[in-house]
Short mmCIF file of C-alpha atoms in Angstrom, two decimals:
data_model
loop_
_atom_site.label_atom_id
_atom_site.label_comp_id
_atom_site.label_asym_id
_atom_site.label_seq_id
_atom_site.Cartn_x
_atom_site.Cartn_y
_atom_site.Cartn_z
CA MET A 1 62.02 34.78 -152.67
CA ARG A 2 62.22 31.08 -152.36
CA PHE A 3 58.55 30.34 -151.75
CA ILE A 4 58.14 28.35 -154.92
CA GLY A 5 59.49 24.88 -154.64
CA SER A 6 61.55 25.07 -151.46
CA GLY A 7 61.47 23.76 -147.94
CA LEU A 8 62.43 20.92 -145.56
CA PHE A 9 63.20 17.35 -146.60
CA SER A 10 60.19 15.03 -146.22
CA VAL A 11 60.47 11.27 -146.25
CA ILE A 12 57.37 9.10 -146.59
CA ALA A 13 58.62 5.88 -145.05
CA ALA A 14 56.84 2.54 -145.02
CA ALA A 15 55.54 1.61 -141.59
CA SER A 16 58.07 -0.50 -139.75
CA LEU A 17 57.00 -3.99 -138.73
CA SER A 18 57.30 -5.18 -135.16
CA GLY A 19 59.58 -8.08 -134.37
CA CYS A 20 56.57 -10.38 -133.99
CA ALA A 21 54.97 -9.52 -137.36
CA THR A 22 53.97 -12.58 -139.32
CA THR A 23 54.99 -13.32 -142.89
CA GLU A 24 51.38 -12.79 -143.92
CA GLN A 25 51.36 -9.34 -142.34
CA THR A 26 54.63 -8.47 -144.06
CA SER A 27 53.28 -9.57 -147.42
CA SER A 28 50.10 -7.57 -146.87
CA VAL A 29 52.07 -4.38 -146.19
CA ALA A 30 54.31 -4.98 -149.21
CA ALA A 31 51.29 -5.60 -151.42
CA ALA A 32 49.81 -2.26 -150.35
CA GLU A 33 52.74 -0.38 -151.86
CA PRO A 34 52.06 0.60 -155.47
CA ARG A 35 54.59 -0.31 -158.14
CA LEU A 36 55.20 1.63 -161.35
CA ASP A 37 57.20 0.01 -164.13
CA THR A 38 58.97 2.84 -165.95
CA GLN A 39 60.90 2.34 -169.16
CA SER A 40 64.10 2.67 -167.13
CA GLY A 41 63.08 0.33 -164.32
CA PRO A 42 60.49 -0.29 -161.61
CA VAL A 43 59.80 2.02 -158.64
CA ILE A 44 57.80 1.54 -155.45
CA GLY A 45 55.65 4.36 -154.11
CA SER A 46 53.05 4.89 -151.42
CA ARG A 47 49.28 5.31 -151.14
CA GLU A 48 48.00 8.57 -149.74
CA GLY A 49 45.02 10.92 -149.80
CA GLU A 50 41.99 10.99 -147.53
CA SER A 51 40.69 7.76 -149.03
CA GLY A 52 44.12 6.17 -149.29
CA SER A 53 43.45 5.71 -153.00
CA VAL A 54 46.10 8.03 -154.46
CA ASN A 55 49.23 6.28 -155.72
CA VAL A 56 52.19 8.58 -155.10
CA PHE A 57 55.67 8.28 -156.59
CA ARG A 58 58.26 10.86 -155.59
CA GLY A 59 61.70 11.30 -157.05
CA ILE A 60 61.30 9.36 -160.29
CA ARG A 61 64.31 9.94 -162.49
CA TYR A 62 63.25 11.18 -165.96
CA ALA A 63 66.80 11.95 -167.11
CA ALA A 64 70.35 11.11 -166.12
CA SER A 65 72.43 13.26 -163.79
CA THR A 66 73.93 16.35 -165.38
CA GLU A 67 76.87 16.43 -162.97
CA ARG A 68 79.43 15.57 -165.66
CA ARG A 69 77.40 17.03 -168.54
CA ARG A 70 76.91 20.59 -167.38
CA PHE A 71 75.51 22.96 -170.03
CA GLN A 72 74.52 20.01 -172.23
CA THR A 73 71.12 18.56 -173.10
CA ALA A 74 69.77 15.88 -170.79
CA THR A 75 70.12 12.19 -171.62
CA ASP A 76 68.06 9.14 -170.69
CA PRO A 77 68.65 7.53 -167.29
CA ALA A 78 70.65 4.33 -166.97
CA GLN A 79 68.48 1.21 -166.75
CA TRP A 80 67.86 -0.59 -163.46
CA SER A 81 66.14 -3.90 -162.75
CA GLU A 82 65.45 -4.08 -159.02
CA PRO A 83 62.60 -1.87 -157.74
CA LEU A 84 63.81 1.47 -156.38
CA PRO A 85 61.98 3.39 -153.63
CA ALA A 86 60.05 6.41 -154.89
CA LYS A 87 58.87 7.80 -151.56
CA SER A 88 61.18 10.80 -151.19
CA PHE A 89 61.58 13.85 -153.40
CA GLY A 90 64.71 14.02 -155.54
CA ASN A 91 67.38 16.70 -155.24
CA GLU A 92 66.53 20.26 -156.14
CA CYS A 93 68.56 21.79 -158.96
CA PRO A 94 71.38 24.21 -158.00
CA GLN A 95 70.15 27.69 -157.13
CA PRO A 96 71.07 30.73 -155.04
CA PRO A 97 70.11 30.59 -151.36
CA GLN A 98 66.90 32.46 -150.61
CA PRO A 99 65.67 34.12 -147.42
CA ASP A 100 62.90 32.50 -145.43
CA VAL A 101 59.55 34.20 -145.96
CA PRO A 102 57.20 33.59 -142.99
CA VAL A 103 54.01 33.42 -145.07
CA PHE A 104 55.50 30.48 -146.99
CA ALA A 105 56.47 28.48 -143.91
CA SER A 106 53.68 25.96 -144.51
CA TRP A 107 55.09 25.12 -147.94
CA ALA A 108 58.75 24.75 -146.93
CA ASN A 109 60.15 21.38 -147.97
CA SER A 110 63.80 21.74 -148.98
CA VAL A 111 65.63 18.57 -149.93
CA GLY A 112 69.07 19.95 -150.81
CA THR A 113 70.62 20.72 -154.18
CA SER A 114 72.69 18.75 -156.65
CA GLU A 115 73.32 18.65 -160.38
CA ASP A 116 71.72 15.21 -160.19
CA CYS A 117 68.28 16.80 -160.02
CA LEU A 118 66.13 15.77 -162.99
CA PHE A 119 63.30 14.08 -161.11
CA LEU A 120 59.52 14.17 -161.31
CA ASN A 121 56.67 13.22 -158.96
CA VAL A 122 53.32 11.59 -159.74
CA TRP A 123 49.94 11.46 -157.97
CA THR A 124 47.29 9.22 -159.56
CA ARG A 125 44.31 7.11 -158.55
CA GLY A 126 44.96 4.52 -161.22
CA LEU A 127 47.87 2.51 -162.55
CA SER A 128 47.59 0.72 -165.91
CA ASP A 129 43.81 0.51 -165.44
CA GLY A 130 42.86 1.58 -168.95
CA LYS A 131 41.31 4.87 -167.84
CA LYS A 132 42.17 8.05 -169.70
CA ARG A 133 42.49 10.61 -166.92
CA PRO A 134 43.50 14.20 -167.71
CA ILE A 135 47.15 14.75 -166.84
CA MET A 136 48.08 18.04 -165.17
CA VAL A 137 51.81 18.85 -165.24
CA TRP A 138 52.79 21.63 -162.83
CA LEU A 139 55.78 23.88 -163.56
CA HIS A 140 57.11 25.46 -160.39
CA GLY A 141 57.73 29.15 -159.89
CA GLY A 142 60.76 31.02 -158.67
CA GLY A 143 61.47 32.72 -161.97
CA TYR A 144 64.05 30.79 -163.94
CA VAL A 145 66.41 30.68 -160.94
CA THR A 146 64.87 29.05 -157.84
CA GLY A 147 62.31 26.45 -156.81
CA SER A 148 61.48 22.78 -157.30
CA GLY A 149 58.51 20.48 -157.57
CA SER A 150 58.69 19.39 -153.94
CA SER A 151 56.97 22.29 -152.15
CA ASN A 152 54.23 21.20 -149.75
CA GLY A 153 51.95 23.61 -151.55
CA TYR A 154 52.26 21.47 -154.68
CA ASP A 155 51.24 18.18 -153.08
CA GLY A 156 48.92 16.64 -155.66
CA SER A 157 46.96 14.22 -153.48
CA ARG A 158 43.80 16.30 -153.06
CA LEU A 159 43.71 17.49 -156.66
CA ALA A 160 44.17 13.93 -157.96
CA GLU A 161 41.52 12.64 -155.56
CA ARG A 162 38.83 15.27 -156.11
CA GLY A 163 39.11 15.40 -159.91
CA ASP A 164 40.38 11.91 -160.73
CA VAL A 165 43.24 13.53 -162.61
CA VAL A 166 46.93 12.67 -162.75
CA VAL A 167 49.17 15.35 -161.21
CA VAL A 168 52.87 15.63 -162.07
CA THR A 169 55.45 18.04 -160.64
CA LEU A 170 59.10 18.19 -161.67
CA ASN A 171 62.53 19.74 -161.30
CA HIS A 172 64.54 21.26 -164.13
CA ARG A 173 67.81 23.13 -164.40
CA LEU A 174 67.79 26.76 -163.30
CA GLY A 175 69.76 29.97 -163.55
CA ALA A 176 73.32 29.72 -164.83
CA PHE A 177 73.01 25.95 -165.10
CA GLY A 178 69.88 26.03 -167.23
CA TYR A 179 69.90 29.32 -169.13
CA SER A 180 73.49 30.43 -169.83
CA TYR A 181 73.75 31.13 -173.55
CA LEU A 182 77.25 29.87 -174.36
CA ALA A 183 76.89 29.46 -178.11
CA GLY A 184 78.35 32.95 -178.50
CA SER A 185 81.47 31.88 -176.61
CA THR A 186 82.26 28.50 -178.18
CA ASP A 187 81.68 26.60 -181.40
CA ASP A 188 81.46 23.28 -179.57
CA PRO A 189 78.10 21.80 -180.65
CA LYS A 190 77.49 20.14 -177.29
CA TYR A 191 76.84 23.59 -175.81
CA ALA A 192 74.62 24.82 -178.65
CA ASP A 193 71.39 24.58 -176.61
CA SER A 194 72.80 25.89 -173.33
CA GLY A 195 70.55 28.96 -173.32
CA ASN A 196 67.37 26.89 -173.01
CA LEU A 197 68.35 23.76 -171.09
CA GLY A 198 65.82 24.31 -168.32
CA SER A 199 62.99 24.47 -170.82
CA LEU A 200 64.38 21.49 -172.74
CA ASP A 201 64.44 19.56 -169.45
CA ILE A 202 60.71 20.24 -169.15
CA VAL A 203 60.22 18.95 -172.69
CA LYS A 204 62.04 15.77 -171.72
CA ALA A 205 59.81 15.39 -168.66
CA LEU A 206 56.75 15.86 -170.88
CA GLU A 207 58.08 13.12 -173.15
CA TRP A 208 58.33 10.89 -170.08
CA VAL A 209 54.69 11.72 -169.27
CA ARG A 210 53.63 10.87 -172.82
CA ASP A 211 55.55 7.60 -172.81
CA HIS A 212 54.18 6.54 -169.41
CA ALA A 213 50.65 7.91 -169.66
CA ASP A 214 49.02 4.47 -169.76
CA GLU A 215 51.05 3.25 -166.80
CA ILE A 216 50.08 6.25 -164.64
CA GLY A 217 46.42 5.99 -165.61
CA GLY A 218 46.37 9.06 -167.81
CA ASP A 219 45.57 10.19 -171.32
CA PRO A 220 48.61 11.12 -173.46
CA ASP A 221 46.26 13.14 -175.67
CA ASN A 222 44.96 15.28 -172.79
CA VAL A 223 47.88 16.89 -171.00
CA THR A 224 47.63 20.32 -169.37
CA ILE A 225 50.71 22.31 -168.41
CA PHE A 226 50.10 24.83 -165.64
CA GLY A 227 52.26 27.00 -163.46
CA GLU A 228 52.41 30.11 -161.32
CA SER A 229 54.82 33.06 -161.55
CA GLY A 230 57.98 31.72 -163.20
CA GLY A 231 56.06 28.52 -163.84
CA ALA A 232 53.54 30.48 -165.89
CA ALA A 233 56.41 32.08 -167.81
CA LYS A 234 57.67 28.58 -168.59
CA VAL A 235 54.20 27.62 -169.80
CA SER A 236 54.25 30.60 -172.16
CA THR A 237 57.72 29.71 -173.44
CA LEU A 238 56.80 26.06 -174.07
CA MET A 239 53.90 27.24 -176.19
CA ALA A 240 56.49 28.54 -178.69
CA MET A 241 58.84 25.52 -178.69
CA GLU A 242 58.54 23.16 -181.65
CA SER A 243 59.99 20.31 -179.57
CA ALA A 244 57.03 20.63 -177.16
CA ARG A 245 54.42 20.50 -179.91
CA GLY A 246 51.98 17.65 -179.26
CA LEU A 247 53.21 17.05 -175.71
CA PHE A 248 50.48 19.20 -174.13
CA HIS A 249 46.98 20.20 -175.16
CA ARG A 250 45.91 22.94 -172.73
CA ALA A 251 47.83 25.66 -170.90
CA ILE A 252 47.27 27.64 -167.69
CA ALA A 253 49.39 30.70 -166.85
CA GLN A 254 48.91 31.99 -163.29
CA SER A 255 50.47 35.35 -162.39
CA GLY A 256 53.44 34.99 -164.69
CA SER A 257 52.89 36.02 -168.28
CA MET A 258 56.21 37.89 -168.25
CA SER A 259 57.68 35.58 -170.89
CA LEU A 260 55.93 37.29 -173.76
CA ALA A 261 59.53 37.52 -174.92
CA GLY A 262 62.86 36.00 -173.93
CA PHE A 263 66.43 37.16 -174.31
CA THR A 264 68.10 37.55 -177.67
CA PRO A 265 71.68 36.36 -178.24
CA ARG A 266 72.70 40.04 -178.34
CA LEU A 267 71.83 40.34 -174.65
CA ALA A 268 72.45 36.75 -173.54
CA THR A 269 76.01 36.50 -174.92
CA PRO A 270 77.48 39.37 -172.83
CA LEU A 271 75.79 37.98 -169.72
CA ALA A 272 77.37 34.58 -170.29
CA LYS A 273 80.79 36.09 -171.00
CA ASP A 274 80.55 38.18 -167.86
CA LEU A 275 79.76 35.01 -165.90
CA MET A 276 82.94 33.42 -167.25
CA THR A 277 84.98 36.48 -166.31
CA THR A 278 83.47 36.65 -162.83
CA ALA A 279 84.14 32.95 -162.32
CA GLY A 280 87.78 33.44 -163.36
CA THR A 281 87.53 30.99 -166.23
CA ASN A 282 89.02 31.33 -169.70
CA SER A 283 86.81 28.85 -171.53
CA VAL A 284 83.40 27.24 -171.46
CA GLU A 285 85.11 23.95 -170.62
CA GLU A 286 86.57 25.51 -167.48
CA LEU A 287 83.19 26.95 -166.53
CA ALA A 288 81.63 23.51 -167.05
CA ALA A 289 84.22 21.87 -164.79
CA MET A 290 84.24 24.22 -161.81
CA PRO A 291 82.58 23.09 -158.55
CA MET A 292 78.81 23.55 -158.40
CA GLU A 293 78.92 25.84 -155.36
CA ASP A 294 81.53 28.07 -156.99
CA LEU A 295 79.39 28.50 -160.09
CA VAL A 296 76.39 29.47 -157.95
CA THR A 297 78.55 32.06 -156.17
CA ALA A 298 79.97 33.38 -159.44
CA ALA A 299 76.49 33.79 -160.89
CA ILE A 300 75.40 35.83 -157.86
CA LYS A 301 78.43 38.10 -158.23
CA SER A 302 78.06 38.48 -162.00
CA ARG A 303 75.98 41.03 -163.90
CA SER A 304 73.05 38.62 -163.74
CA ARG A 305 73.21 38.70 -159.92
CA GLY A 306 72.14 35.07 -160.11
CA ALA A 307 68.61 36.11 -161.04
CA PHE A 308 68.60 37.76 -164.47
CA TYR A 309 67.92 34.73 -166.68
CA ARG A 310 65.37 34.04 -169.39
CA PRO A 311 65.00 31.57 -172.26
CA VAL A 312 66.96 32.64 -175.32
CA VAL A 313 65.63 32.95 -178.86
CA ASP A 314 68.58 30.98 -180.20
CA GLY A 315 67.16 29.90 -183.55
CA ARG A 316 67.29 26.27 -182.43
CA SER A 317 65.12 25.22 -179.49
CA LEU A 318 63.34 28.60 -179.47
CA THR A 319 63.00 30.17 -182.90
CA ARG A 320 60.79 33.17 -182.11
CA GLN A 321 59.44 35.17 -179.21
CA PRO A 322 56.47 33.36 -177.60
CA TYR A 323 54.01 36.28 -177.53
CA SER A 324 55.73 39.21 -179.18
CA PRO A 325 54.63 40.80 -181.43
CA ASP A 326 51.80 38.26 -181.56
CA ALA A 327 50.88 34.84 -180.20
CA THR A 328 53.08 32.03 -181.44
CA PRO A 329 51.51 29.87 -184.15
CA VAL A 330 53.18 26.77 -182.68
CA SER A 331 50.34 26.40 -180.15
CA ALA A 332 47.57 28.21 -182.03
CA GLY A 333 45.01 25.49 -181.29
CA ILE A 334 45.70 25.16 -177.57
CA PRO A 335 43.18 26.74 -175.13
CA LEU A 336 44.65 29.10 -172.54
CA LEU A 337 43.50 29.97 -169.02
CA VAL A 338 45.34 33.06 -167.79
CA GLY A 339 45.05 35.52 -164.94
CA THR A 340 46.50 37.24 -161.90
CA ASN A 341 45.84 38.03 -158.28
CA ASN A 342 44.48 41.46 -157.49
CA ASN A 343 47.37 42.80 -155.40
CA GLU A 344 50.37 40.73 -156.55
CA MET A 345 53.10 43.16 -155.53
CA ARG A 346 51.96 43.53 -151.93
CA LEU A 347 54.10 40.44 -151.41
CA GLN A 348 57.45 41.36 -153.00
CA GLY A 349 57.00 45.14 -152.77
CA GLY A 350 55.48 45.01 -149.30
CA LEU A 351 57.00 42.29 -147.16
CA GLY A 352 60.44 43.02 -148.60
CA SER A 353 60.03 46.78 -148.01
CA PRO A 354 57.39 47.25 -145.29
CA GLU A 355 57.70 51.04 -145.48
CA ASN A 356 55.74 50.78 -148.74
CA PHE A 357 52.61 50.00 -146.75
CA LEU A 358 52.69 53.55 -145.31
CA LEU A 359 53.67 55.78 -148.22
CA ALA A 360 52.89 59.49 -148.35
CA TRP A 361 51.79 61.03 -151.64
CA GLU A 362 55.01 63.06 -151.91
CA GLN A 363 57.04 59.83 -151.76
CA LEU A 364 55.13 58.16 -154.55
CA PRO A 365 56.81 59.61 -157.68
CA GLU A 366 60.21 58.37 -156.55
CA LYS A 367 58.80 54.98 -155.57
CA LEU A 368 57.13 54.56 -158.95
CA ALA A 369 60.27 55.45 -160.91
CA GLU A 370 61.25 51.76 -161.11
CA PHE A 371 57.95 50.83 -162.75
CA VAL A 372 56.98 53.70 -165.05
CA PRO A 373 58.78 55.45 -167.93
CA GLU A 374 60.75 58.55 -167.08
CA GLY A 375 58.59 61.63 -166.85
CA THR A 376 55.26 59.80 -166.54
CA ALA A 377 54.97 59.31 -162.77
CA GLU A 378 52.75 62.33 -162.17
CA GLU A 379 50.41 61.41 -165.03
CA VAL A 380 50.19 57.84 -163.73
CA ILE A 381 49.40 59.04 -160.21
CA ALA A 382 46.75 61.47 -161.40
CA GLY A 383 45.13 58.84 -163.60
CA MET A 384 45.14 56.22 -160.84
CA ARG A 385 43.60 58.66 -158.34
CA GLU A 386 40.84 59.39 -160.81
CA ALA A 387 40.27 55.70 -161.51
CA HIS A 388 40.39 54.79 -157.80
CA PRO A 389 39.32 57.77 -155.64
CA ASP A 390 39.45 55.59 -152.52
CA TYR A 391 43.12 54.60 -152.96
CA ASP A 392 45.88 55.94 -150.75
CA ALA A 393 49.48 56.35 -151.97
CA SER A 394 50.43 52.79 -151.03
CA ASP A 395 47.44 51.38 -152.90
CA VAL A 396 48.49 53.26 -156.03
CA PHE A 397 52.07 52.07 -155.70
CA PHE A 398 51.15 48.41 -155.30
CA GLN A 399 48.60 48.42 -158.10
CA VAL A 400 50.87 50.13 -160.61
CA ALA A 401 53.68 47.70 -159.71
CA THR A 402 51.24 44.79 -160.05
CA PHE A 403 50.13 45.97 -163.47
CA ARG A 404 53.72 46.53 -164.58
CA ASN A 405 54.97 43.11 -163.48
CA TYR A 406 51.92 40.87 -163.87
CA ARG A 407 48.54 42.11 -165.05
CA GLY A 408 49.73 44.07 -168.06
CA THR A 409 51.48 41.11 -169.64
CA ALA A 410 48.60 38.76 -168.74
CA LEU A 411 46.24 41.07 -170.60
CA LEU A 412 48.55 41.23 -173.61
CA GLN A 413 48.88 37.47 -173.65
CA ALA A 414 45.11 37.04 -173.51
CA GLU A 415 44.54 39.67 -176.20
CA ARG A 416 47.05 38.15 -178.59
CA LYS A 417 46.02 34.57 -177.93
CA SER A 418 42.34 35.43 -178.43
CA GLU A 419 43.12 36.34 -182.03
CA GLN A 420 43.84 32.67 -182.71
CA ASN A 421 41.40 29.78 -183.00
CA ALA A 422 41.58 28.44 -179.45
CA SER A 423 39.57 29.78 -176.52
CA VAL A 424 41.07 32.05 -173.89
CA TYR A 425 39.66 32.43 -170.37
CA MET A 426 40.71 35.26 -168.08
CA TYR A 427 40.43 35.33 -164.27
CA ARG A 428 41.40 37.47 -161.30
CA LEU A 429 41.61 36.31 -157.69
CA ASP A 430 40.20 38.91 -155.28
CA TRP A 431 39.85 36.93 -152.02
CA GLN A 432 41.96 38.56 -149.33
CA THR A 433 44.12 36.65 -146.87
CA PRO A 434 43.89 37.62 -143.18
CA VAL A 435 47.60 36.95 -142.46
CA GLU A 436 49.94 39.87 -141.81
CA GLY A 437 46.99 41.75 -140.37
CA GLY A 438 45.33 41.73 -143.79
CA ARG A 439 47.83 44.15 -145.34
CA LEU A 440 48.81 41.69 -148.09
CA GLN A 441 45.22 41.59 -149.41
CA THR A 442 45.46 39.27 -152.48
CA PRO A 443 49.22 38.85 -153.02
CA HIS A 444 51.39 36.92 -155.43
CA ALA A 445 51.20 33.11 -155.03
CA LEU A 446 48.03 33.07 -152.91
CA ASP A 447 46.20 31.17 -155.67
CA ILE A 448 48.41 28.08 -155.28
CA ALA A 449 46.68 27.02 -152.08
CA PHE A 450 43.30 27.05 -153.80
CA VAL A 451 44.26 25.56 -157.15
CA PHE A 452 45.79 22.52 -155.43
CA ASP A 453 42.99 22.37 -152.82
CA ASN A 454 45.71 22.56 -150.18
CA VAL A 455 44.41 25.14 -147.69
CA ALA A 456 45.26 22.79 -144.81
CA ARG A 457 48.88 22.83 -146.01
CA SER A 458 48.89 26.61 -146.47
CA THR A 459 47.76 28.11 -143.16
CA SER A 460 50.82 30.39 -142.86
CA PHE A 461 49.60 32.09 -146.04
CA THR A 462 45.81 31.67 -146.12
CA GLY A 463 45.19 31.75 -142.37
CA PRO A 464 43.30 29.08 -140.44
CA GLU A 465 41.48 26.45 -142.44
CA THR A 466 37.86 27.60 -142.56
CA ALA A 467 34.71 27.04 -144.59
CA GLU A 468 35.65 30.21 -146.49
CA THR A 469 39.14 29.07 -147.45
CA GLN A 470 37.76 25.68 -148.47
CA ARG A 471 35.10 27.43 -150.52
CA MET A 472 37.83 29.21 -152.47
CA ALA A 473 39.66 25.93 -152.98
CA ASP A 474 36.48 24.24 -154.19
CA LEU A 475 35.83 27.01 -156.71
CA MET A 476 39.31 27.25 -158.16
CA ALA A 477 40.38 23.60 -158.05
CA ASP A 478 37.18 22.49 -159.78
CA ALA A 479 37.56 25.17 -162.47
CA TRP A 480 41.16 24.09 -163.13
CA ILE A 481 40.10 20.44 -163.29
CA ALA A 482 37.27 21.27 -165.68
CA PHE A 483 39.66 23.17 -167.92
CA ALA A 484 42.12 20.27 -167.87
CA ARG A 485 39.33 17.87 -168.79
CA SER A 486 37.72 19.84 -171.61
CA GLY A 487 39.49 23.15 -172.27
CA ASN A 488 36.55 24.98 -170.66
CA PRO A 489 36.70 26.04 -166.97
CA ASN A 490 32.95 26.38 -166.41
CA THR A 491 31.51 24.46 -163.44
CA PRO A 492 28.05 24.37 -161.79
CA GLU A 493 29.29 26.55 -158.90
CA LEU A 494 30.44 29.39 -161.15
CA PRO A 495 28.39 31.92 -163.09
CA GLN A 496 28.62 31.43 -166.85
CA TRP A 497 32.23 32.19 -167.81
CA PRO A 498 32.55 33.38 -171.43
CA ALA A 499 35.78 33.21 -173.41
CA TYR A 500 37.89 36.36 -173.39
CA ASP A 501 38.33 38.77 -176.28
CA VAL A 502 39.09 42.46 -176.62
CA MET A 503 35.44 43.30 -177.21
CA ASN A 504 34.00 41.82 -173.99
CA ARG A 505 37.09 41.30 -171.78
CA ALA A 506 35.04 38.86 -169.69
CA THR A 507 36.94 38.08 -166.48
CA MET A 508 36.01 35.64 -163.72
CA ILE A 509 36.51 37.33 -160.35
CA PHE A 510 37.24 34.59 -157.83
CA ASP A 511 35.94 35.42 -154.37
CA THR A 512 33.52 33.70 -152.02
CA THR A 513 30.80 34.93 -154.35
CA PRO A 514 32.37 34.67 -157.79
CA GLU A 515 31.21 36.92 -160.60
CA VAL A 516 32.04 37.64 -164.23
CA VAL A 517 32.99 41.26 -164.89
CA ALA A 518 33.55 42.83 -168.28
CA ASP A 519 36.86 44.73 -168.27
CA PRO A 520 37.36 45.01 -164.48
CA ASP A 521 39.11 48.24 -163.50
CA GLY A 522 38.86 49.34 -167.10
CA ALA A 523 39.97 52.93 -166.43
CA GLU A 524 43.14 51.63 -164.79
CA ARG A 525 43.76 49.24 -167.69
CA GLN A 526 43.38 51.94 -170.32
CA LEU A 527 45.64 54.35 -168.43
CA LEU A 528 48.45 51.88 -167.75
CA GLN A 529 48.34 50.12 -171.11
CA ARG A 530 48.82 53.55 -172.68
CA LEU A 531 51.64 54.73 -170.43
CA LEU A 532 53.62 51.64 -169.38
CA PRO A 533 55.99 49.64 -171.58
CA GLU A 534 54.88 46.27 -172.87
CA GLY A 535 56.77 43.95 -170.57
CA ARG A 536 59.96 43.20 -168.74
CA SER A 537 63.37 43.78 -170.26
CA LEU A 538 64.41 41.50 -173.10
#
């Protein structure tokens, strides 16, 4: 589903001047446009936000085009001297086409794809003003195969304005372009890192943030990486990458702790070779030279189906699994905020297959077969009915699928991280959206609207903007800002939120009346942690 980082092209153009405008008026308009001097050259942005105080720069190039360097690590951009406009988002990276999902209509903002796609976007209230604002770098979702940093849901104006933080979103290579492990198919050293290029692109963007922190009004020693779904998986992966060490200081993983482990070369090599066969190429060089659209098509037809991609533990850029069998020591001192939404799979498992909203009990074992080990469906159903006597068959299906795909790995990540020195904070979003007649309850991605304080930009998903939706945004955005500022998400509007460990399992339940619950749905957790496998396939 292409809800994360997609949509219709948006251009923020400077107001045109009438034919009778004076030179003084022209100069005044020009002076109102913020300028950012990057190490590659100057760019001109715009001022936005309710107060007009947020300096916004879209489509800043942090690396050169990869068009003629496919499957190779990114290089620095060419220098320029004349100011370039930074008012429009840069190209999205190549990716399979995705169906429109009505609940994400408010976020749609597609700008077209190209291999010249390594751009980032900045929202900040200060430029070279000496202030040390927390910097929050958002990693978009869409797994490792779709999305971009240009979704309307990711607009950083309100977050930057309310918290006086710097917000950065970015694009990085995806799918076959960013995660094809070709080292098993060629000895050419220029392709040695091909299995982790998307993650290495993020590292390069974080280096840009570090090198320009003063210019964008931020603190290079207080950078938070945060993301939802695939973005949270990328956060988890970066926590294990030596090249990312020191580039971020706090981490937030929202509904996407599935990257407890990545692929191994044993699995990644056959996938890459199958891609070459499907594409009709006899060498990596041929694969690197074929037209972009043809490679996208070949990936969709290959064993990966254009979607089965993960970072690869290649012994180079990623030397061990991020959270398996334990939490990586690379980021042992970095605080983690992690959590899920209560009914994640009502989105993918419901909207994509609406019959799942009306399941009968006799249908349930077959429906659960995809999510539970063979021979355990009946035990899972019986245990869930005991834990939740009020559930119907559809409720059981969605909650088991949610635990399998999201909550189970979030819990494991929190458990393993809590054994290290840094604090871990666990949350769950329970507020239910009224859209789709309420049948989605608290689905995957709903938290984005609140974390970015963008309920007005999210009405297709959260429903009409109301005092209640703004209340949720106030609670979550302020907690995320507090965590970015200090590594502790406590705010005056929340009950005291203790750090998480396996003894207390303290979890902040976000709803209009937030509360801290020790081990929420504990009977369900114990049942499914015992019966379900640890995570997604490796």
